[in-house]
mmCIF file of C-alpha atoms in Angstrom:
data_model
loop_
_atom_site.group_PDB
_atom_site.id
_atom_site.type_symbol
_atom_site.label_atom_id
_atom_site.label_comp_id
_atom_site.label_asym_id
_atom_site.label_seq_id
_atom_site.Cartn_x
_atom_site.Cartn_y
_atom_site.Cartn_z
ATOM 1 C CA UNK A 218 -15.243 24.984 38.553
ATOM 2 C CA UNK A 219 -16.052 22.041 40.479
ATOM 3 C CA UNK A 220 -15.217 18.633 39.752
ATOM 4 C CA UNK A 221 -15.630 15.050 41.883
ATOM 5 C CA UNK A 222 -14.006 11.710 41.309
ATOM 6 C CA UNK A 223 -15.560 8.044 41.386
ATOM 7 C CA UNK A 224 -13.591 4.936 42.075
ATOM 8 C CA UNK A 225 -12.901 3.977 45.486
ATOM 9 C CA UNK A 226 -15.917 4.014 47.293
ATOM 10 C CA UNK A 227 -16.960 4.774 50.367
ATOM 11 C CA UNK A 228 -18.878 1.584 51.183
ATOM 12 C CA UNK A 229 -17.613 -2.045 51.579
ATOM 13 C CA UNK A 230 -20.340 -3.730 50.042
ATOM 14 C CA UNK A 231 -20.840 -5.427 46.426
ATOM 15 C CA UNK A 232 -20.241 -3.517 43.386
ATOM 16 C CA UNK A 233 -19.337 -0.056 45.749
ATOM 17 C CA UNK A 234 -15.867 0.106 45.932
ATOM 18 C CA UNK A 235 -12.830 0.116 43.750
ATOM 19 C CA UNK A 236 -14.941 -0.055 40.943
ATOM 20 C CA UNK A 237 -16.276 1.731 37.702
ATOM 21 C CA UNK A 238 -19.364 -0.401 37.094
ATOM 22 C CA UNK A 239 -22.535 0.847 35.855
ATOM 23 C CA UNK A 240 -24.746 0.626 39.597
ATOM 24 C CA UNK A 241 -21.686 2.172 41.350
ATOM 25 C CA UNK A 242 -21.207 5.247 39.108
ATOM 26 C CA UNK A 243 -24.808 5.807 38.693
ATOM 27 C CA UNK A 244 -25.142 5.905 42.794
ATOM 28 C CA UNK A 245 -21.936 7.513 43.374
ATOM 29 C CA UNK A 246 -22.483 10.748 41.504
ATOM 30 C CA UNK A 247 -25.729 11.042 43.394
ATOM 31 C CA UNK A 248 -23.869 10.545 46.721
ATOM 32 C CA UNK A 249 -21.036 13.048 45.757
ATOM 33 C CA UNK A 250 -23.679 15.638 44.697
ATOM 34 C CA UNK A 251 -25.759 15.413 47.811
ATOM 35 C CA UNK A 252 -22.399 15.984 50.097
ATOM 36 C CA UNK A 253 -21.428 18.829 47.714
ATOM 37 C CA UNK A 254 -25.030 20.663 47.886
ATOM 38 C CA UNK A 255 -25.229 20.483 44.161
ATOM 39 C CA UNK A 256 -27.437 19.389 41.161
ATOM 40 C CA UNK A 257 -24.577 19.148 39.232
ATOM 41 C CA UNK A 258 -20.770 19.479 39.078
ATOM 42 C CA UNK A 259 -18.307 20.660 35.917
ATOM 43 C CA UNK A 260 -16.395 17.788 35.506
ATOM 44 C CA UNK A 261 -16.485 14.140 36.830
ATOM 45 C CA UNK A 262 -13.291 11.645 36.729
ATOM 46 C CA UNK A 263 -13.420 7.905 36.736
ATOM 47 C CA UNK A 264 -10.345 8.331 39.564
ATOM 48 C CA UNK A 265 -8.847 4.797 38.335
ATOM 49 C CA UNK A 266 -9.137 2.420 35.426
ATOM 50 C CA UNK A 267 -11.470 -0.893 36.549
ATOM 51 C CA UNK A 268 -10.016 -3.833 34.851
ATOM 52 C CA UNK A 269 -12.633 -6.214 35.757
ATOM 53 C CA UNK A 270 -15.463 -3.751 34.520
ATOM 54 C CA UNK A 271 -15.963 -3.621 30.579
ATOM 55 C CA UNK A 272 -14.873 -0.227 29.569
ATOM 56 C CA UNK A 273 -17.840 0.065 27.162
ATOM 57 C CA UNK A 274 -20.189 0.008 30.499
ATOM 58 C CA UNK A 275 -18.211 2.272 32.104
ATOM 59 C CA UNK A 276 -18.403 4.881 28.578
ATOM 60 C CA UNK A 277 -22.245 4.176 29.066
ATOM 61 C CA UNK A 278 -22.612 5.049 32.538
ATOM 62 C CA UNK A 279 -20.681 8.111 32.401
ATOM 63 C CA UNK A 280 -22.293 9.080 29.128
ATOM 64 C CA UNK A 281 -25.759 8.745 31.103
ATOM 65 C CA UNK A 282 -24.359 11.034 33.982
ATOM 66 C CA UNK A 283 -23.674 13.928 31.594
ATOM 67 C CA UNK A 284 -26.707 13.546 29.714
ATOM 68 C CA UNK A 285 -28.540 13.545 33.017
ATOM 69 C CA UNK A 286 -27.154 17.077 33.553
ATOM 70 C CA UNK A 287 -25.355 15.756 36.481
ATOM 71 C CA UNK A 288 -21.843 16.723 35.203
ATOM 72 C CA UNK A 289 -20.779 18.664 32.213
ATOM 73 C CA UNK A 290 -18.259 16.777 31.021
ATOM 74 C CA UNK A 291 -16.195 13.656 32.090
ATOM 75 C CA UNK A 292 -12.752 12.297 32.180
ATOM 76 C CA UNK A 293 -10.073 9.820 33.400
ATOM 77 C CA UNK A 294 -7.557 9.640 35.889
ATOM 78 C CA UNK A 295 -4.625 7.402 35.860
ATOM 79 C CA UNK A 296 -5.755 5.551 32.661
ATOM 80 C CA UNK A 297 -3.457 4.068 30.226
ATOM 81 C CA UNK A 298 -3.293 5.839 27.094
ATOM 82 C CA UNK A 299 -4.654 2.684 24.941
ATOM 83 C CA UNK A 300 -7.817 2.445 27.867
ATOM 84 C CA UNK A 301 -8.635 5.989 26.926
ATOM 85 C CA UNK A 302 -8.380 5.765 23.286
ATOM 86 C CA UNK A 303 -10.695 2.581 23.755
ATOM 87 C CA UNK A 304 -13.298 4.348 25.565
ATOM 88 C CA UNK A 305 -13.002 7.490 23.072
ATOM 89 C CA UNK A 306 -13.602 5.263 20.259
ATOM 90 C CA UNK A 307 -16.356 3.382 21.774
ATOM 91 C CA UNK A 308 -18.308 6.626 22.631
ATOM 92 C CA UNK A 309 -17.620 7.780 19.249
ATOM 93 C CA UNK A 310 -18.848 4.423 17.889
ATOM 94 C CA UNK A 311 -22.166 4.952 19.632
ATOM 95 C CA UNK A 312 -22.528 8.795 19.261
ATOM 96 C CA UNK A 313 -22.015 9.012 23.245
ATOM 97 C CA UNK A 314 -20.360 11.832 25.235
ATOM 98 C CA UNK A 315 -16.772 10.900 25.517
ATOM 99 C CA UNK A 316 -13.768 11.644 27.792
ATOM 100 C CA UNK A 317 -11.967 15.110 27.521
ATOM 101 C CA UNK A 318 -9.581 14.953 30.211
ATOM 102 C CA UNK A 319 -7.073 13.073 32.279
ATOM 103 C CA UNK A 320 -5.901 13.539 35.669
ATOM 104 C CA UNK A 321 -2.222 12.286 35.654
ATOM 105 C CA UNK A 322 0.617 12.703 37.607
ATOM 106 C CA UNK A 323 3.269 14.923 36.350
ATOM 107 C CA UNK A 324 6.237 16.733 37.665
ATOM 108 C CA UNK A 325 10.286 17.146 36.768
ATOM 109 C CA UNK A 326 10.760 13.417 38.253
ATOM 110 C CA UNK A 327 7.590 11.868 36.729
ATOM 111 C CA UNK A 328 7.407 12.323 32.945
ATOM 112 C CA UNK A 329 7.274 9.302 31.195
ATOM 113 C CA UNK A 330 3.325 8.495 30.768
ATOM 114 C CA UNK A 331 2.416 12.276 30.302
ATOM 115 C CA UNK A 332 5.466 13.081 27.836
ATOM 116 C CA UNK A 333 5.314 9.717 25.773
ATOM 117 C CA UNK A 334 2.528 7.609 26.243
ATOM 118 C CA UNK A 335 -0.172 10.308 26.174
ATOM 119 C CA UNK A 336 1.507 12.238 23.405
ATOM 120 C CA UNK A 337 -1.077 10.730 20.951
ATOM 121 C CA UNK A 338 -4.109 11.778 22.981
ATOM 122 C CA UNK A 339 -2.987 15.380 23.187
ATOM 123 C CA UNK A 340 -2.018 15.483 19.367
ATOM 124 C CA UNK A 341 -4.973 13.787 18.039
ATOM 125 C CA UNK A 342 -7.725 14.216 20.382
ATOM 126 C CA UNK A 343 -6.937 17.613 22.203
ATOM 127 C CA UNK A 344 -7.284 15.954 25.583
ATOM 128 C CA UNK A 345 -7.370 18.036 28.140
ATOM 129 C CA UNK A 346 -5.174 17.675 31.597
ATOM 130 C CA UNK A 347 -5.439 18.315 34.946
ATOM 131 C CA UNK A 348 -2.167 17.226 36.384
ATOM 132 C CA UNK A 349 -1.488 16.225 40.041
ATOM 133 C CA UNK A 350 1.586 16.188 42.232
ATOM 134 C CA UNK A 351 3.569 18.983 40.623
ATOM 135 C CA UNK A 352 6.111 19.361 43.483
ATOM 136 C CA UNK A 353 6.366 15.575 43.709
ATOM 137 C CA UNK A 354 5.503 15.182 47.276
ATOM 138 C CA UNK A 355 6.881 18.120 48.422
ATOM 139 C CA UNK A 356 10.831 16.958 47.285
ATOM 140 C CA UNK A 357 10.536 19.561 44.858
ATOM 141 C CA UNK A 358 10.266 22.001 47.266
ATOM 142 C CA UNK A 359 13.705 21.600 48.644
ATOM 143 C CA UNK A 360 12.570 21.067 52.008
ATOM 144 C CA UNK A 361 13.626 17.620 52.369
ATOM 145 C CA UNK A 362 17.430 18.427 51.800
ATOM 146 C CA UNK A 363 18.620 18.503 55.152
ATOM 147 C CA UNK A 364 16.617 15.397 56.288
ATOM 148 C CA UNK A 365 12.768 14.923 57.141
ATOM 149 C CA UNK A 366 11.282 18.156 58.813
ATOM 150 C CA UNK A 367 8.871 17.604 61.408
ATOM 151 C CA UNK A 368 5.496 18.028 60.411
ATOM 152 C CA UNK A 369 6.145 17.567 56.644
ATOM 153 C CA UNK A 370 4.571 14.964 54.729
ATOM 154 C CA UNK A 371 7.453 12.735 55.042
ATOM 155 C CA UNK A 372 7.520 12.894 58.729
ATOM 156 C CA UNK A 373 3.780 11.249 58.691
ATOM 157 C CA UNK A 374 3.128 7.363 59.371
ATOM 158 C CA UNK A 375 0.375 7.238 56.833
ATOM 159 C CA UNK A 376 3.019 8.529 54.155
ATOM 160 C CA UNK A 377 5.699 6.336 55.394
ATOM 161 C CA UNK A 378 6.010 4.713 51.474
ATOM 162 C CA UNK A 379 7.136 8.063 50.206
ATOM 163 C CA UNK A 380 10.393 8.531 52.496
ATOM 164 C CA UNK A 381 12.600 6.161 50.057
ATOM 165 C CA UNK A 382 11.942 8.976 47.138
ATOM 166 C CA UNK A 383 12.124 11.991 49.568
ATOM 167 C CA UNK A 384 15.359 10.978 51.069
ATOM 168 C CA UNK A 385 16.805 9.741 47.513
ATOM 169 C CA UNK A 386 20.420 10.830 47.680
ATOM 170 C CA UNK A 387 20.542 11.374 43.563
ATOM 171 C CA UNK A 388 17.249 13.332 43.561
ATOM 172 C CA UNK A 389 17.963 15.485 46.115
ATOM 173 C CA UNK A 390 21.137 16.260 44.368
ATOM 174 C CA UNK A 391 19.112 17.357 41.332
ATOM 175 C CA UNK A 392 16.828 19.370 43.750
ATOM 176 C CA UNK A 393 19.926 21.289 44.828
ATOM 177 C CA UNK A 394 21.001 22.164 41.035
ATOM 178 C CA UNK A 395 17.158 23.300 40.595
ATOM 179 C CA UNK A 396 17.332 25.462 43.349
ATOM 180 C CA UNK A 397 20.702 27.118 41.982
ATOM 181 C CA UNK A 398 18.540 27.777 38.439
ATOM 182 C CA UNK A 399 15.368 29.173 40.345
ATOM 183 C CA UNK A 400 17.610 31.819 42.553
ATOM 184 C CA UNK A 401 18.927 32.797 39.256
ATOM 185 C CA UNK A 402 15.167 33.537 38.263
ATOM 186 C CA UNK A 403 14.393 34.888 41.582
ATOM 187 C CA UNK A 404 11.795 32.165 42.252
ATOM 188 C CA UNK A 405 11.901 29.456 44.806
ATOM 189 C CA UNK A 406 12.354 25.795 43.815
ATOM 190 C CA UNK A 407 8.707 25.244 44.098
ATOM 191 C CA UNK A 408 7.600 28.248 41.714
ATOM 192 C CA UNK A 409 10.175 26.837 39.163
ATOM 193 C CA UNK A 410 8.800 23.334 39.175
ATOM 194 C CA UNK A 411 5.066 24.606 38.989
ATOM 195 C CA UNK A 412 6.027 27.052 36.267
ATOM 196 C CA UNK A 413 8.042 24.276 33.953
ATOM 197 C CA UNK A 414 4.329 22.459 34.335
ATOM 198 C CA UNK A 415 2.736 25.459 33.056
ATOM 199 C CA UNK A 416 5.051 26.333 30.284
ATOM 200 C CA UNK A 417 4.137 22.724 28.537
ATOM 201 C CA UNK A 418 1.193 23.135 25.979
ATOM 202 C CA UNK A 419 -0.225 19.983 26.968
ATOM 203 C CA UNK A 420 -0.874 21.067 30.691
ATOM 204 C CA UNK A 421 -4.519 22.544 30.892
ATOM 205 C CA UNK A 422 -4.580 22.762 34.920
ATOM 206 C CA UNK A 423 -2.046 22.236 37.366
ATOM 207 C CA UNK A 424 -3.677 21.081 40.951
ATOM 208 C CA UNK A 425 -1.517 22.265 43.916
ATOM 209 C CA UNK A 426 -1.828 21.331 47.683
ATOM 210 C CA UNK A 427 -1.007 23.249 50.707
ATOM 211 C CA UNK A 428 -1.210 23.139 54.440
ATOM 212 C CA UNK A 429 -1.130 26.965 54.729
ATOM 213 C CA UNK A 430 -2.651 29.776 53.057
ATOM 214 C CA UNK A 431 0.867 31.157 52.510
ATOM 215 C CA UNK A 432 1.796 28.342 50.491
ATOM 216 C CA UNK A 433 -0.969 29.026 48.266
ATOM 217 C CA UNK A 434 -0.109 32.627 47.729
ATOM 218 C CA UNK A 435 3.556 31.371 46.899
ATOM 219 C CA UNK A 436 2.467 28.564 44.559
ATOM 220 C CA UNK A 437 0.256 31.193 42.746
ATOM 221 C CA UNK A 438 3.347 33.132 42.106
ATOM 222 C CA UNK A 439 4.683 30.855 39.393
ATOM 223 C CA UNK A 440 2.672 32.172 37.042
ATOM 224 C CA UNK A 441 5.174 35.331 37.109
ATOM 225 C CA UNK A 442 7.953 32.910 36.492
ATOM 226 C CA UNK A 443 6.806 31.263 33.225
ATOM 227 C CA UNK A 444 7.822 34.040 30.844
ATOM 228 C CA UNK A 445 11.348 33.775 32.351
ATOM 229 C CA UNK A 446 11.430 29.834 31.135
ATOM 230 C CA UNK A 447 13.976 30.786 28.075
ATOM 231 C CA UNK A 448 14.886 28.211 25.618
ATOM 232 C CA UNK A 449 18.415 28.261 27.456
ATOM 233 C CA UNK A 450 16.736 27.767 30.934
ATOM 234 C CA UNK A 451 14.522 24.878 29.769
ATOM 235 C CA UNK A 452 17.292 23.323 28.524
ATOM 236 C CA UNK A 453 19.422 24.002 31.494
ATOM 237 C CA UNK A 454 16.450 22.347 33.754
ATOM 238 C CA UNK A 455 16.272 19.250 31.422
ATOM 239 C CA UNK A 456 19.874 18.687 31.665
ATOM 240 C CA UNK A 457 19.519 18.363 35.593
ATOM 241 C CA UNK A 458 16.105 16.203 35.659
ATOM 242 C CA UNK A 459 16.885 14.240 32.345
#
């Protein structure tokens, strides 16, 4: 299954960057497919909301992309629930292909939007979700408990904005307690964090990142931890991260 995302843009011209206007979307999907060497993708995301383009214009353009066969489904990323519902209602009113999935940030330390704001989307519309940042930029791996390790994301200049969170003493104390729970389950802290996401019935997909093949193998073992997350364990986790 292959997806692509449209919004930031690769060019600095008028209507070519940080936008979801019709001109950009119809040209951007073509460019993306050319770079991928494909005639279509399974999923295409509007990769941020655009306050300067009417939602109706975006919905029509995304409908045209799906209708042309260049994508099978379209969705959103980091849109508000209000904007998503507006897009769905516009699509239903005009019998257009409507958005069916959201790509939100969701992890143990970032919960409000997914669990509260999007609740209606899951309950009434069966909206899908491809969650990102399951390990909170690496904080939930436990590797920052003794400082910022060399070669980690937190040590890179381009991620300096993350340092405040990665070195937050209160969050690190919570990570230590989560590590104790993970150890009792025979899991790593990262595996526990990913399994916790998989336990949520509103999570369709967990997007993981890795810099080494071994990280991929370790992350995938989270699937085996899900069945160990009993009600008591989930309550213990919630007590830590609440």
